Amino acid sequence: MINILSSITSTQNGMLGDVASVPKCIDKSCQRVIWRKRASVPITEDQVRGIFLRYDTNKDGLLSKEELKNAFASLGSRMPGVRAWLALQHADVNGDGFINEAEFDKLVKYTLKRGYKIN
Ligand SMILES: [Ca+2]
Ligand SMILES: [Ca+2]
């Protein structure tokens, strides 16, 4: 008797547990993940690299202040000129006014820290 009762109780608990936990996941946490993906998300390192490479418009392998400005404008910066200047202050290690391949990583990391979002 006791065994039957306890097995029924545990089965019911198990069923209740399943019913209660599964829809919770679908309704709340799972949907939240989907919504987060649909809303604007922080840009990834690869995307930042891609944008800067694309904005090397004269294809000399260096990013000038003007090219940086255009890149930051495309990232949605409200002050792309200022942002380009600040990025050069931060990443232009040899001070020639251009971002070369060696300085590129620093530029990408700097840009990622600004937390630009894309849709
Ligand atoms: Ca260039
Ligand atoms: Ca430089």
mmCIF file with all atom_site columns, C-alpha atoms and ligand atoms in Angstrom:
data_model
loop_
_atom_site.group_PDB
_atom_site.id
_atom_site.type_symbol
_atom_site.label_atom_id
_atom_site.label_alt_id
_atom_site.label_comp_id
_atom_site.label_asym_id
_atom_site.label_entity_id
_atom_site.label_seq_id
_atom_site.pdbx_PDB_ins_code
_atom_site.Cartn_x
_atom_site.Cartn_y
_atom_site.Cartn_z
_atom_site.occupancy
_atom_site.B_iso_or_equiv
_atom_site.pdbx_formal_charge
_atom_site.auth_seq_id
_atom_site.auth_comp_id
_atom_site.auth_asym_id
_atom_site.auth_atom_id
_atom_site.pdbx_PDB_model_num
ATOM   1   C  CA . MET A 1 1   ? 0.000  0.000  0.000   1.00 0.00 ? 1   MET A CA 1
ATOM   2   C  CA . ILE A 1 2   ? 2.649  2.422  1.046   1.00 0.00 ? 2   ILE A CA 1
ATOM   3   C  CA . ASN A 1 3   ? 4.695  1.617  -2.000  1.00 0.00 ? 3   ASN A CA 1
ATOM   4   C  CA . ILE A 1 4   ? 1.758  2.229  -4.338  1.00 0.00 ? 4   ILE A CA 1
ATOM   5   C  CA . LEU A 1 5   ? 0.853  5.500  -2.650  1.00 0.00 ? 5   LEU A CA 1
ATOM   6   C  CA . SER A 1 6   ? 4.377  6.795  -2.736  1.00 0.00 ? 6   SER A CA 1
ATOM   7   C  CA . SER A 1 7   ? 4.810  5.803  -6.364  1.00 0.00 ? 7   SER A CA 1
ATOM   8   C  CA . ILE A 1 8   ? 1.599  7.627  -7.309  1.00 0.00 ? 8   ILE A CA 1
ATOM   9   C  CA . THR A 1 9   ? 2.680  10.688 -5.388  1.00 0.00 ? 9   THR A CA 1
ATOM   10  C  CA . SER A 1 10  ? 6.097  10.756 -6.983  1.00 0.00 ? 10  SER A CA 1
ATOM   11  C  CA . THR A 1 11  ? 4.627  10.215 -10.450 1.00 0.00 ? 11  THR A CA 1
ATOM   12  C  CA . GLN A 1 12  ? 2.228  13.089 -9.955  1.00 0.00 ? 12  GLN A CA 1
ATOM   13  C  CA . ASN A 1 13  ? 5.001  15.264 -8.684  1.00 0.00 ? 13  ASN A CA 1
ATOM   14  C  CA . GLY A 1 14  ? 7.078  14.309 -11.668 1.00 0.00 ? 14  GLY A CA 1
ATOM   15  C  CA . MET A 1 15  ? 4.264  15.155 -14.074 1.00 0.00 ? 15  MET A CA 1
ATOM   16  C  CA . LEU A 1 16  ? 3.523  18.417 -12.348 1.00 0.00 ? 16  LEU A CA 1
ATOM   17  C  CA . GLY A 1 17  ? 7.197  19.221 -12.455 1.00 0.00 ? 17  GLY A CA 1
ATOM   18  C  CA . ASP A 1 18  ? 7.372  18.546 -16.187 1.00 0.00 ? 18  ASP A CA 1
ATOM   19  C  CA . VAL A 1 19  ? 4.237  20.534 -16.956 1.00 0.00 ? 19  VAL A CA 1
ATOM   20  C  CA . ALA A 1 20  ? 5.352  23.433 -14.827 1.00 0.00 ? 20  ALA A CA 1
ATOM   21  C  CA . SER A 1 21  ? 8.938  23.627 -16.054 1.00 0.00 ? 21  SER A CA 1
ATOM   22  C  CA . VAL A 1 22  ? 8.625  23.001 -19.786 1.00 0.00 ? 22  VAL A CA 1
ATOM   23  C  CA . PRO A 1 23  ? 6.179  25.799 -20.696 1.00 0.00 ? 23  PRO A CA 1
ATOM   24  C  CA . LYS A 1 24  ? 8.127  28.170 -18.414 1.00 0.00 ? 24  LYS A CA 1
ATOM   25  C  CA . CYS A 1 25  ? 11.177 27.638 -20.558 1.00 0.00 ? 25  CYS A CA 1
ATOM   26  C  CA . ILE A 1 26  ? 9.281  28.215 -23.792 1.00 0.00 ? 26  ILE A CA 1
ATOM   27  C  CA . ASP A 1 27  ? 7.278  31.221 -22.559 1.00 0.00 ? 27  ASP A CA 1
ATOM   28  C  CA . LYS A 1 28  ? 9.889  33.165 -20.665 1.00 0.00 ? 28  LYS A CA 1
ATOM   29  C  CA . SER A 1 29  ? 13.569 32.375 -21.041 1.00 0.00 ? 29  SER A CA 1
ATOM   30  C  CA . CYS A 1 30  ? 13.400 30.915 -24.556 1.00 0.00 ? 30  CYS A CA 1
ATOM   31  C  CA . GLN A 1 31  ? 11.353 33.788 -25.935 1.00 0.00 ? 31  GLN A CA 1
ATOM   32  C  CA . ARG A 1 32  ? 13.593 36.280 -24.233 1.00 0.00 ? 32  ARG A CA 1
ATOM   33  C  CA . VAL A 1 33  ? 16.544 34.802 -26.108 1.00 0.00 ? 33  VAL A CA 1
ATOM   34  C  CA . ILE A 1 34  ? 14.661 35.084 -29.388 1.00 0.00 ? 34  ILE A CA 1
ATOM   35  C  CA . TRP A 1 35  ? 13.720 38.688 -28.670 1.00 0.00 ? 35  TRP A CA 1
ATOM   36  C  CA . ARG A 1 36  ? 17.266 39.577 -27.818 1.00 0.00 ? 36  ARG A CA 1
ATOM   37  C  CA . LYS A 1 37  ? 18.362 38.242 -31.190 1.00 0.00 ? 37  LYS A CA 1
ATOM   38  C  CA . ARG A 1 38  ? 15.751 40.284 -33.000 1.00 0.00 ? 38  ARG A CA 1
ATOM   39  C  CA . ALA A 1 39  ? 16.621 43.516 -31.215 1.00 0.00 ? 39  ALA A CA 1
ATOM   40  C  CA . SER A 1 40  ? 19.845 45.342 -31.982 1.00 0.00 ? 40  SER A CA 1
ATOM   41  C  CA . VAL A 1 41  ? 22.843 43.375 -30.751 1.00 0.00 ? 41  VAL A CA 1
ATOM   42  C  CA . PRO A 1 42  ? 26.394 44.455 -29.961 1.00 0.00 ? 42  PRO A CA 1
ATOM   43  C  CA . ILE A 1 43  ? 28.593 44.270 -33.005 1.00 0.00 ? 43  ILE A CA 1
ATOM   44  C  CA . THR A 1 44  ? 31.070 41.385 -33.143 1.00 0.00 ? 44  THR A CA 1
ATOM   45  C  CA . GLU A 1 45  ? 34.813 41.608 -33.607 1.00 0.00 ? 45  GLU A CA 1
ATOM   46  C  CA . ASP A 1 46  ? 34.561 40.033 -37.055 1.00 0.00 ? 46  ASP A CA 1
ATOM   47  C  CA . GLN A 1 47  ? 31.984 42.598 -38.128 1.00 0.00 ? 47  GLN A CA 1
ATOM   48  C  CA . VAL A 1 48  ? 34.151 45.467 -36.891 1.00 0.00 ? 48  VAL A CA 1
ATOM   49  C  CA . ARG A 1 49  ? 37.131 44.080 -38.812 1.00 0.00 ? 49  ARG A CA 1
ATOM   50  C  CA . GLY A 1 50  ? 35.009 43.680 -41.918 1.00 0.00 ? 50  GLY A CA 1
ATOM   51  C  CA . ILE A 1 51  ? 33.742 47.246 -41.753 1.00 0.00 ? 51  ILE A CA 1
ATOM   52  C  CA . PHE A 1 52  ? 37.206 48.771 -41.304 1.00 0.00 ? 52  PHE A CA 1
ATOM   53  C  CA . LEU A 1 53  ? 38.633 46.645 -44.110 1.00 0.00 ? 53  LEU A CA 1
ATOM   54  C  CA . ARG A 1 54  ? 35.801 47.754 -46.377 1.00 0.00 ? 54  ARG A CA 1
ATOM   55  C  CA . TYR A 1 55  ? 36.446 51.411 -45.559 1.00 0.00 ? 55  TYR A CA 1
ATOM   56  C  CA . ASP A 1 56  ? 40.084 51.264 -46.630 1.00 0.00 ? 56  ASP A CA 1
ATOM   57  C  CA . THR A 1 57  ? 38.788 52.887 -49.785 1.00 0.00 ? 57  THR A CA 1
ATOM   58  C  CA . ASN A 1 58  ? 42.126 53.483 -51.513 1.00 0.00 ? 58  ASN A CA 1
ATOM   59  C  CA . LYS A 1 59  ? 43.233 49.912 -50.667 1.00 0.00 ? 59  LYS A CA 1
ATOM   60  C  CA . ASP A 1 60  ? 46.667 50.935 -49.401 1.00 0.00 ? 60  ASP A CA 1
ATOM   61  C  CA . GLY A 1 61  ? 46.350 48.728 -46.299 1.00 0.00 ? 61  GLY A CA 1
ATOM   62  C  CA . LEU A 1 62  ? 46.248 51.780 -44.054 1.00 0.00 ? 62  LEU A CA 1
ATOM   63  C  CA . LEU A 1 63  ? 43.283 53.512 -42.507 1.00 0.00 ? 63  LEU A CA 1
ATOM   64  C  CA . SER A 1 64  ? 43.472 57.291 -42.728 1.00 0.00 ? 64  SER A CA 1
ATOM   65  C  CA . LYS A 1 65  ? 41.491 59.581 -40.474 1.00 0.00 ? 65  LYS A CA 1
ATOM   66  C  CA . GLU A 1 66  ? 39.038 60.164 -43.300 1.00 0.00 ? 66  GLU A CA 1
ATOM   67  C  CA . GLU A 1 67  ? 38.551 56.436 -43.845 1.00 0.00 ? 67  GLU A CA 1
ATOM   68  C  CA . LEU A 1 68  ? 38.099 55.914 -40.107 1.00 0.00 ? 68  LEU A CA 1
ATOM   69  C  CA . LYS A 1 69  ? 35.527 58.679 -40.051 1.00 0.00 ? 69  LYS A CA 1
ATOM   70  C  CA . ASN A 1 70  ? 33.496 56.990 -42.768 1.00 0.00 ? 70  ASN A CA 1
ATOM   71  C  CA . ALA A 1 71  ? 33.774 53.643 -40.972 1.00 0.00 ? 71  ALA A CA 1
ATOM   72  C  CA . PHE A 1 72  ? 32.576 55.117 -37.669 1.00 0.00 ? 72  PHE A CA 1
ATOM   73  C  CA . ALA A 1 73  ? 29.736 56.865 -39.473 1.00 0.00 ? 73  ALA A CA 1
ATOM   74  C  CA . SER A 1 74  ? 28.616 53.509 -40.841 1.00 0.00 ? 74  SER A CA 1
ATOM   75  C  CA . LEU A 1 75  ? 28.805 52.090 -37.306 1.00 0.00 ? 75  LEU A CA 1
ATOM   76  C  CA . GLY A 1 76  ? 26.275 54.700 -36.240 1.00 0.00 ? 76  GLY A CA 1
ATOM   77  C  CA . SER A 1 77  ? 28.611 57.058 -34.413 1.00 0.00 ? 77  SER A CA 1
ATOM   78  C  CA . ARG A 1 78  ? 27.041 60.454 -33.869 1.00 0.00 ? 78  ARG A CA 1
ATOM   79  C  CA . MET A 1 79  ? 30.411 62.162 -34.021 1.00 0.00 ? 79  MET A CA 1
ATOM   80  C  CA . PRO A 1 80  ? 32.419 60.086 -36.489 1.00 0.00 ? 80  PRO A CA 1
ATOM   81  C  CA . GLY A 1 81  ? 35.068 62.778 -36.955 1.00 0.00 ? 81  GLY A CA 1
ATOM   82  C  CA . VAL A 1 82  ? 35.753 63.022 -33.227 1.00 0.00 ? 82  VAL A CA 1
ATOM   83  C  CA . ARG A 1 83  ? 35.586 59.254 -32.888 1.00 0.00 ? 83  ARG A CA 1
ATOM   84  C  CA . ALA A 1 84  ? 38.112 58.803 -35.703 1.00 0.00 ? 84  ALA A CA 1
ATOM   85  C  CA . TRP A 1 85  ? 40.465 61.281 -34.028 1.00 0.00 ? 85  TRP A CA 1
ATOM   86  C  CA . LEU A 1 86  ? 40.110 59.527 -30.654 1.00 0.00 ? 86  LEU A CA 1
ATOM   87  C  CA . ALA A 1 87  ? 40.635 56.140 -32.282 1.00 0.00 ? 87  ALA A CA 1
ATOM   88  C  CA . LEU A 1 88  ? 43.865 57.424 -33.838 1.00 0.00 ? 88  LEU A CA 1
ATOM   89  C  CA . GLN A 1 89  ? 45.020 58.788 -30.463 1.00 0.00 ? 89  GLN A CA 1
ATOM   90  C  CA . HIS A 1 90  ? 44.390 55.355 -29.021 1.00 0.00 ? 90  HIS A CA 1
ATOM   91  C  CA . ALA A 1 91  ? 45.545 52.993 -31.739 1.00 0.00 ? 91  ALA A CA 1
ATOM   92  C  CA . ASP A 1 92  ? 48.062 54.918 -33.879 1.00 0.00 ? 92  ASP A CA 1
ATOM   93  C  CA . VAL A 1 93  ? 51.099 53.658 -32.003 1.00 0.00 ? 93  VAL A CA 1
ATOM   94  C  CA . ASN A 1 94  ? 53.784 55.018 -34.357 1.00 0.00 ? 94  ASN A CA 1
ATOM   95  C  CA . GLY A 1 95  ? 51.987 58.351 -34.721 1.00 0.00 ? 95  GLY A CA 1
ATOM   96  C  CA . ASP A 1 96  ? 51.935 58.555 -38.532 1.00 0.00 ? 96  ASP A CA 1
ATOM   97  C  CA . GLY A 1 97  ? 48.227 59.370 -38.623 1.00 0.00 ? 97  GLY A CA 1
ATOM   98  C  CA . PHE A 1 98  ? 47.292 56.025 -40.156 1.00 0.00 ? 98  PHE A CA 1
ATOM   99  C  CA . ILE A 1 99  ? 46.251 52.670 -38.768 1.00 0.00 ? 99  ILE A CA 1
ATOM   100 C  CA . ASN A 1 100 ? 48.471 49.957 -40.209 1.00 0.00 ? 100 ASN A CA 1
ATOM   101 C  CA . GLU A 1 101 ? 48.120 46.196 -39.938 1.00 0.00 ? 101 GLU A CA 1
ATOM   102 C  CA . ALA A 1 102 ? 49.991 46.038 -36.604 1.00 0.00 ? 102 ALA A CA 1
ATOM   103 C  CA . GLU A 1 103 ? 47.773 48.745 -35.120 1.00 0.00 ? 103 GLU A CA 1
ATOM   104 C  CA . PHE A 1 104 ? 44.586 47.265 -36.532 1.00 0.00 ? 104 PHE A CA 1
ATOM   105 C  CA . ASP A 1 105 ? 43.920 44.975 -33.535 1.00 0.00 ? 105 ASP A CA 1
ATOM   106 C  CA . LYS A 1 106 ? 44.149 47.907 -31.154 1.00 0.00 ? 106 LYS A CA 1
ATOM   107 C  CA . LEU A 1 107 ? 41.670 49.825 -33.281 1.00 0.00 ? 107 LEU A CA 1
ATOM   108 C  CA . VAL A 1 108 ? 39.254 46.872 -33.383 1.00 0.00 ? 108 VAL A CA 1
ATOM   109 C  CA . LYS A 1 109 ? 39.437 46.388 -29.597 1.00 0.00 ? 109 LYS A CA 1
ATOM   110 C  CA . TYR A 1 110 ? 38.941 50.106 -29.033 1.00 0.00 ? 110 TYR A CA 1
ATOM   111 C  CA . THR A 1 111 ? 35.888 50.106 -31.306 1.00 0.00 ? 111 THR A CA 1
ATOM   112 C  CA . LEU A 1 112 ? 34.385 47.046 -29.609 1.00 0.00 ? 112 LEU A CA 1
ATOM   113 C  CA . LYS A 1 113 ? 34.634 48.801 -26.238 1.00 0.00 ? 113 LYS A CA 1
ATOM   114 C  CA . ARG A 1 114 ? 32.436 51.592 -27.573 1.00 0.00 ? 114 ARG A CA 1
ATOM   115 C  CA . GLY A 1 115 ? 29.646 49.003 -27.765 1.00 0.00 ? 115 GLY A CA 1
ATOM   116 C  CA . TYR A 1 116 ? 28.226 49.825 -31.179 1.00 0.00 ? 116 TYR A CA 1
ATOM   117 C  CA . LYS A 1 117 ? 25.018 47.997 -32.029 1.00 0.00 ? 117 LYS A CA 1
ATOM   118 C  CA . ILE A 1 118 ? 23.730 46.698 -35.294 1.00 0.00 ? 118 ILE A CA 1
ATOM   119 C  CA . ASN A 1 119 ? 20.227 45.682 -36.286 1.00 0.00 ? 119 ASN A CA 1
HETATM 120 CA CA . CA  B 2 .   ? 43.540 53.649 -46.872 1.00 0.00 ? 1   CA  B CA 1
HETATM 121 CA CA . CA  B 2 .   ? 50.215 54.304 -37.399 1.00 0.00 ? 2   CA  B CA 1
#
